[in-house]
Coordinates of C-alpha atoms in Angstrom, one line a residue:
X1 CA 0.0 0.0 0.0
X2 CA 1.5 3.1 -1.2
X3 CA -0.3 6.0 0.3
X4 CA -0.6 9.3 -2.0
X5 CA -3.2 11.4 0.0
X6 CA -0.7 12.9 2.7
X7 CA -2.7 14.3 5.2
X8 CA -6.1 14.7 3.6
X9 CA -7.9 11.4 5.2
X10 CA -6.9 12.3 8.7
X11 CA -8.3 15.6 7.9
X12 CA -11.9 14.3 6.9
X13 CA -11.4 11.9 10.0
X14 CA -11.1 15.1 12.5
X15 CA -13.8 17.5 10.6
X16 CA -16.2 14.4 10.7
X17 CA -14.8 13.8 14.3
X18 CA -15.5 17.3 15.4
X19 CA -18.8 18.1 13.7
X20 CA -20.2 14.5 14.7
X21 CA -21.1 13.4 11.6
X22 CA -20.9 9.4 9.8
X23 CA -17.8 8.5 7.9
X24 CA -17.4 6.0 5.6
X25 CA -13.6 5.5 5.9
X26 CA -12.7 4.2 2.7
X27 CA -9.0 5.3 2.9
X28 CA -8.7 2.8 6.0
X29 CA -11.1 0.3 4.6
X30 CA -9.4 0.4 1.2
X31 CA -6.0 0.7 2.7
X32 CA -7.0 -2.7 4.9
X33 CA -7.7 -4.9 1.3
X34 CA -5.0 -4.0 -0.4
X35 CA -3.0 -5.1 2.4
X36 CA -4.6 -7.9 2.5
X37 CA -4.1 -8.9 -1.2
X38 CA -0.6 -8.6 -0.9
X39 CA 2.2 -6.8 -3.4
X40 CA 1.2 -9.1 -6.2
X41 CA -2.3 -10.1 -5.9
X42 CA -3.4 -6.3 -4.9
X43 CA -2.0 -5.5 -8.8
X44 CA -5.7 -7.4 -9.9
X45 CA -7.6 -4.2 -8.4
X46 CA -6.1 -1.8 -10.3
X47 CA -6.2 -1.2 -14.2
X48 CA -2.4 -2.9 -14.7
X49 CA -3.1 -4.2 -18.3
X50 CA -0.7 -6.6 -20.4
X51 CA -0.1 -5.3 -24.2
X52 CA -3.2 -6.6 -26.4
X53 CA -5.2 -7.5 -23.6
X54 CA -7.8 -4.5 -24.5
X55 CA -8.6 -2.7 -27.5
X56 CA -9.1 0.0 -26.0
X57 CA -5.0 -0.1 -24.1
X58 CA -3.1 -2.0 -27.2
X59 CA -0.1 -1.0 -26.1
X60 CA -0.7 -2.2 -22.2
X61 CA -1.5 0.0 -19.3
X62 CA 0.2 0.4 -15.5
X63 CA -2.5 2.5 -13.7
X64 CA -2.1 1.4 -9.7
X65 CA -4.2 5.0 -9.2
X66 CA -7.7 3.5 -10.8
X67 CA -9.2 0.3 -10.2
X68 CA -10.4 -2.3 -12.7
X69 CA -13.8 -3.9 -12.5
X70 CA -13.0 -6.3 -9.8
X71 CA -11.3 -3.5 -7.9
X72 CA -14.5 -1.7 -8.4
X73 CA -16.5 -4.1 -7.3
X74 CA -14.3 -4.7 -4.2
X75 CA -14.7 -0.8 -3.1
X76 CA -18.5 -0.7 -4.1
X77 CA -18.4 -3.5 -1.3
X78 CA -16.9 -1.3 1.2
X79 CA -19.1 1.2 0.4
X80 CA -21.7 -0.3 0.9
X81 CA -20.4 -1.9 4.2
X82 CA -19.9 1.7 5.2
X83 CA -23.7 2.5 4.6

């Protein structure tokens, strides 16, 4: 899990914290299945594409930022957890 948000999630956690209002924590939550994926398997949530494996990315595609369908799914799940 490489985290690129710097401060920004503990700073929802306090306003929510301090205005006593729900959070759905994905950061942590998200955070928490990557982990558990591990280096290698976690690679399946994101859109890391071989070349010729999608018209649409012919030449491949190493995005660890946005998820693939099954990654996706997995934070919908979360979400929805969170609700």
């Amino acid at each position: 899990f490489y985290d690129t948000h710097g401060e920004y999630p503990g700073i929802a956690r306090a306003v929510a914290a301090e205005y006593k209002v729900p959070l759905i924590d994905m950061h942590r939550a998200s955070e928490t299945v990557i982990k558990n994926y591990g280096a290698e398997d976690s690679k399946k949530l994101f859109l890391i594409l071989k070349a010729g494996a999608h018209p649409n990315y012919p030449n491949g595609l190493d995005d660890n930022t946005h998820f693939s369908p099954s990654g996706a799914e997995e934070m919908a799940r979360l979400a929805v957890a969170g609700i």
